[in-house]
Coordinates of N, CA and C in Angstrom, one line a residue:
X1 N 69.0 44.6 40.2 CA 69.3 43.5 39.4 C 68.3 42.9 39.7
X2 N 67.6 42.4 38.0 CA 66.6 41.8 38.0 C 66.0 40.6 37.9
X3 N 64.9 40.2 38.7 CA 64.6 38.5 39.4 C 65.3 37.5 37.9
X4 N 65.5 36.5 37.5 CA 65.9 34.8 37.0 C 63.9 35.3 36.7
X5 N 63.2 35.7 36.3 CA 62.0 35.3 35.8 C 62.7 36.6 34.5
X6 N 63.0 37.6 34.9 CA 63.5 39.2 33.7 C 64.5 38.1 33.1
X7 N 65.8 37.4 33.8 CA 66.2 36.8 32.9 C 66.1 36.3 32.1
X8 N 65.0 35.5 32.4 CA 65.0 34.1 31.6 C 63.9 34.9 30.5
X9 N 63.3 36.0 30.7 CA 62.9 35.8 29.3 C 63.4 37.0 28.2
X10 N 64.8 38.0 28.8 CA 65.1 38.4 28.0 C 66.2 37.2 26.9
X11 N 66.8 35.9 28.4 CA 67.5 34.9 27.2 C 66.5 34.4 26.3
X12 N 65.0 33.8 26.4 CA 64.0 33.4 25.5 C 63.7 34.3 24.4
X13 N 64.1 35.4 24.9 CA 64.1 36.8 23.3 C 65.4 36.7 22.1
X14 N 65.8 36.4 22.8 CA 67.2 36.7 22.3 C 67.3 35.4 21.7
X15 N 67.3 34.5 22.2 CA 67.2 33.0 21.7 C 66.7 32.8 20.3
X16 N 64.7 33.3 20.2 CA 64.2 33.1 19.5 C 64.4 33.9 18.6
X17 N 65.2 35.1 18.5 CA 65.3 36.5 17.9 C 67.1 35.7 16.6
X18 N 67.8 34.9 17.4 CA 69.2 34.2 17.2 C 69.1 33.5 16.0
X19 N 67.6 32.6 16.7 CA 67.5 30.8 15.6 C 66.1 31.8 14.9
X20 N 65.4 33.1 14.0 CA 64.2 33.4 13.1 C 65.4 32.6 12.1
X21 N 63.6 32.9 11.5 CA 64.5 32.2 9.9 C 65.2 33.3 9.4
X22 N 64.8 34.4 9.6 CA 65.9 35.6 9.0 C 66.5 36.1 9.4
X23 N 66.8 35.3 10.8 CA 68.6 35.6 11.5 C 69.7 34.7 10.5
X24 N 69.0 33.0 11.0 CA 69.9 32.0 9.9 C 70.1 32.2 8.3
X25 N 69.1 32.8 7.7 CA 69.5 33.2 6.6 C 70.7 34.7 5.8
X26 N 70.5 35.2 6.9 CA 71.2 36.6 6.6 C 69.6 37.0 5.8
X27 N 68.8 37.4 5.8 CA 67.9 38.6 5.4 C 67.2 39.2 6.3
X28 N 66.4 40.8 5.2 CA 66.8 41.9 6.2 C 68.0 42.7 5.5
X29 N 68.7 44.3 5.6 CA 68.4 45.1 5.5 C 70.1 45.1 6.3
X30 N 70.6 45.5 5.3 CA 72.5 44.9 6.2 C 73.6 46.2 5.9
X31 N 74.4 46.7 6.4 CA 74.7 48.1 6.1 C 76.0 47.3 5.1
X32 N 76.9 48.4 5.2 CA 77.4 48.3 3.8 C 78.7 47.2 4.5
X33 N 79.4 47.6 5.7 CA 80.2 47.1 6.4 C 79.5 45.9 6.3
X34 N 78.6 45.1 6.6 CA 78.1 44.5 7.1 C 77.8 43.6 5.9
X35 N 78.1 43.8 4.5 CA 78.0 42.9 3.5 C 79.4 43.0 2.7
X36 N 80.4 43.6 3.3 CA 81.9 43.6 2.9 C 82.1 42.5 3.7
X37 N 82.2 42.5 4.7 CA 82.4 41.0 5.6 C 82.0 40.5 6.3
X38 N 80.2 40.6 5.6 CA 80.2 39.3 6.2 C 79.2 39.4 7.6
X39 N 80.0 40.2 8.3 CA 80.1 40.1 9.7 C 79.2 41.2 10.5
X40 N 78.5 40.6 10.3 CA 76.9 41.8 11.5 C 77.0 41.3 12.3
X41 N 77.9 43.5 13.0 CA 78.3 44.0 14.4 C 77.2 45.3 15.0
X42 N 76.2 44.5 14.4 CA 74.9 45.6 15.0 C 74.4 44.0 15.9
X43 N 74.7 43.2 15.5 CA 74.0 42.4 16.5 C 74.4 42.5 18.2
X44 N 75.5 43.5 19.1 CA 75.7 43.6 19.1 C 74.7 45.0 20.2
X45 N 73.7 45.3 19.6 CA 72.8 46.2 20.1 C 71.9 45.9 20.7
X46 N 71.1 44.7 20.1 CA 70.5 43.6 19.9 C 70.3 42.6 21.5
X47 N 71.9 43.2 22.9 CA 71.7 42.7 24.1 C 72.2 43.9 25.0
X48 N 71.5 44.0 26.2 CA 71.6 45.0 26.9 C 73.0 44.8 27.7
X49 N 73.8 43.9 28.0 CA 75.2 43.8 28.4 C 75.3 44.1 26.9
X50 N 77.5 44.5 27.0 CA 78.5 44.4 26.6 C 79.1 42.9 25.4
X51 N 78.2 43.3 24.7 CA 78.9 41.7 23.6 C 80.3 41.7 23.0
X52 N 80.7 41.1 22.0 CA 81.9 41.0 21.3 C 81.8 40.1 20.2
X53 N 82.1 40.5 18.7 CA 81.6 39.8 18.0 C 83.1 40.0 17.5
X54 N 83.3 38.3 17.2 CA 84.9 38.1 16.6 C 84.8 36.9 14.9
X55 N 85.7 37.6 14.8 CA 85.8 36.8 13.4 C 87.1 35.9 12.7
X56 N 87.2 35.4 12.0 CA 88.5 34.8 11.9 C 89.5 33.2 12.2
X57 N 90.2 33.2 12.0 CA 90.4 32.4 12.6 C 90.3 32.2 13.6
X58 N 90.2 30.8 14.9 CA 89.4 31.2 16.4 C 88.3 31.8 16.6
X59 N 87.9 32.1 16.0 CA 86.8 32.9 16.2 C 86.0 31.7 16.2
X60 N 85.0 31.1 16.5 CA 84.5 29.1 16.4 C 84.6 28.6 17.2
X61 N 84.1 28.8 18.3 CA 83.7 27.1 19.0 C 84.0 26.2 18.2
X62 N 84.2 24.9 18.3 CA 84.4 23.6 18.1 C 85.3 23.2 19.1
X63 N 84.6 21.6 18.6 CA 86.0 20.6 19.4 C 86.8 20.4 18.9
X64 N 87.3 20.6 18.2 CA 88.7 20.1 17.3 C 90.2 20.9 18.1
X65 N 90.7 19.8 18.2 CA 92.2 20.3 19.1 C 93.2 21.2 18.2
X66 N 92.4 21.0 16.3 CA 93.2 22.1 16.2 C 92.9 23.7 15.8
X67 N 92.0 23.7 17.1 CA 91.6 25.4 17.1 C 92.4 26.0 18.0
X68 N 92.9 26.9 16.9 CA 94.3 27.6 17.5 C 93.0 29.2 19.0
X69 N 94.2 28.6 20.1 CA 93.9 29.4 21.3 C 94.1 31.1 21.0
X70 N 93.6 31.9 21.2 CA 93.6 33.4 21.0 C 93.8 34.0 21.7
X71 N 95.1 35.1 22.2 CA 95.5 35.7 23.2 C 94.7 35.9 24.6
X72 N 94.0 36.5 23.9 CA 93.1 37.1 25.2 C 92.1 36.3 25.4
X73 N 92.3 34.7 25.2 CA 91.4 34.1 26.0 C 92.1 32.5 26.2
X74 N 93.7 33.2 27.1 CA 94.7 32.6 27.7 C 96.0 32.0 26.6
X75 N 95.8 31.8 24.8 CA 96.5 31.3 24.3 C 98.1 32.1 24.5
X76 N 98.5 31.3 24.3 CA 101.0 31.3 24.3 C 101.1 31.0 23.3
X77 N 101.4 32.3 23.3 CA 102.7 32.1 21.8 C 104.2 31.3 21.7
X78 N 104.6 30.1 21.7 CA 106.0 29.8 21.6 C 107.4 30.4 20.7
X79 N 108.6 29.6 20.4 CA 109.4 30.0 20.4 C 109.2 30.7 18.3
X80 N 108.1 30.7 18.0 CA 108.5 30.4 16.7 C 107.2 32.0 16.6
X81 N 106.6 32.0 17.4 CA 105.5 33.1 17.5 C 104.9 32.6 16.7
X82 N 103.9 31.3 16.9 CA 103.3 30.3 16.4 C 101.7 30.7 18.2
X83 N 100.3 30.3 17.8 CA 99.8 30.2 18.8 C 99.4 29.2 19.2
X84 N 99.8 28.5 20.3 CA 98.6 27.4 21.1 C 98.0 27.0 20.3
X85 N 97.2 25.5 19.7 CA 96.8 24.6 19.5 C 95.6 24.0 20.8
X86 N 95.0 23.9 20.4 CA 93.4 23.9 21.9 C 94.1 21.6 21.9
X87 N 95.0 21.2 21.0 CA 95.5 19.5 21.6 C 96.3 20.0 22.3
X88 N 97.4 21.3 22.1 CA 98.6 21.4 23.4 C 97.7 21.1 25.2
X89 N 97.0 21.3 25.1 CA 96.5 21.0 26.1 C 96.1 20.3 27.3
X90 N 95.2 19.1 26.4 CA 95.1 17.4 26.7 C 96.1 17.7 28.3
X91 N 95.0 16.2 29.0 CA 95.6 15.8 30.2 C 96.3 16.9 31.0
X92 N 96.8 16.7 32.2 CA 97.1 17.2 32.9 C 98.3 18.2 32.5
X93 N 97.8 19.5 33.1 CA 98.5 20.5 32.6 C 98.6 21.2 30.8
X94 N 99.4 21.7 30.4 CA 99.7 22.4 29.8 C 100.8 21.6 28.6
X95 N 101.1 22.8 27.4 CA 102.5 21.9 26.7 C 103.4 22.3 27.0
X96 N 103.9 22.5 28.6 CA 104.9 22.9 29.1 C 105.3 21.2 29.2
X97 N 104.4 20.6 29.8 CA 103.7 19.6 31.1 C 104.5 18.3 30.0
X98 N 103.3 18.5 28.8 CA 104.1 18.0 27.6 C 105.1 17.5 26.8
X99 N 105.8 18.6 26.9 CA 107.2 18.5 26.8 C 108.2 17.7 27.5
X100 N 108.1 18.2 28.9 CA 108.7 17.5 30.4 C 108.3 16.0 29.9
X101 N 107.5 15.9 29.9 CA 106.5 14.5 29.8 C 107.4 13.5 28.5
X102 N 107.6 14.6 26.9 CA 108.5 13.5 26.7 C 109.6 13.5 26.1
X103 N 110.4 14.7 27.2 CA 112.0 14.6 27.2 C 112.3 13.2 28.2
X104 N 111.4 13.7 29.1 CA 112.0 12.6 30.6 C 111.6 10.7 29.6
X105 N 110.7 10.5 29.1 CA 110.0 9.4 29.6 C 110.4 9.1 27.4
X106 N 110.2 9.6 26.9 CA 111.4 9.3 25.2 C 111.7 10.4 24.7
X107 N 113.0 9.7 25.3 CA 113.7 10.7 24.8 C 114.7 10.5 23.4
X108 N 114.5 9.3 23.1 CA 115.7 8.8 21.9 C 114.1 9.2 20.9
X109 N 113.4 9.8 20.8 CA 112.4 9.7 20.0 C 112.9 10.9 18.8

């Protein structure tokens, strides 16, 4: 198992690499698939452990309650086959508790 100092050095180097001017501006050699899709999947090779490159809806972390929660991160589908959004999980419990609360306390709405 690597020491704390070794892990800190790996983390520092990865952060320095990802925060470089070239990485932020997208400069340097790119593969054809990167040029077509805009996603550089070769970033996985910069890390010693397995990583995953996500793109499309729900791929970016944000504080938005409108963000779709992907199924691989615990998102569930409703009766209309739509994925739950972040706002559905506010407060105690999740969408089921919200529906129960609204039915019990605001049944006439």
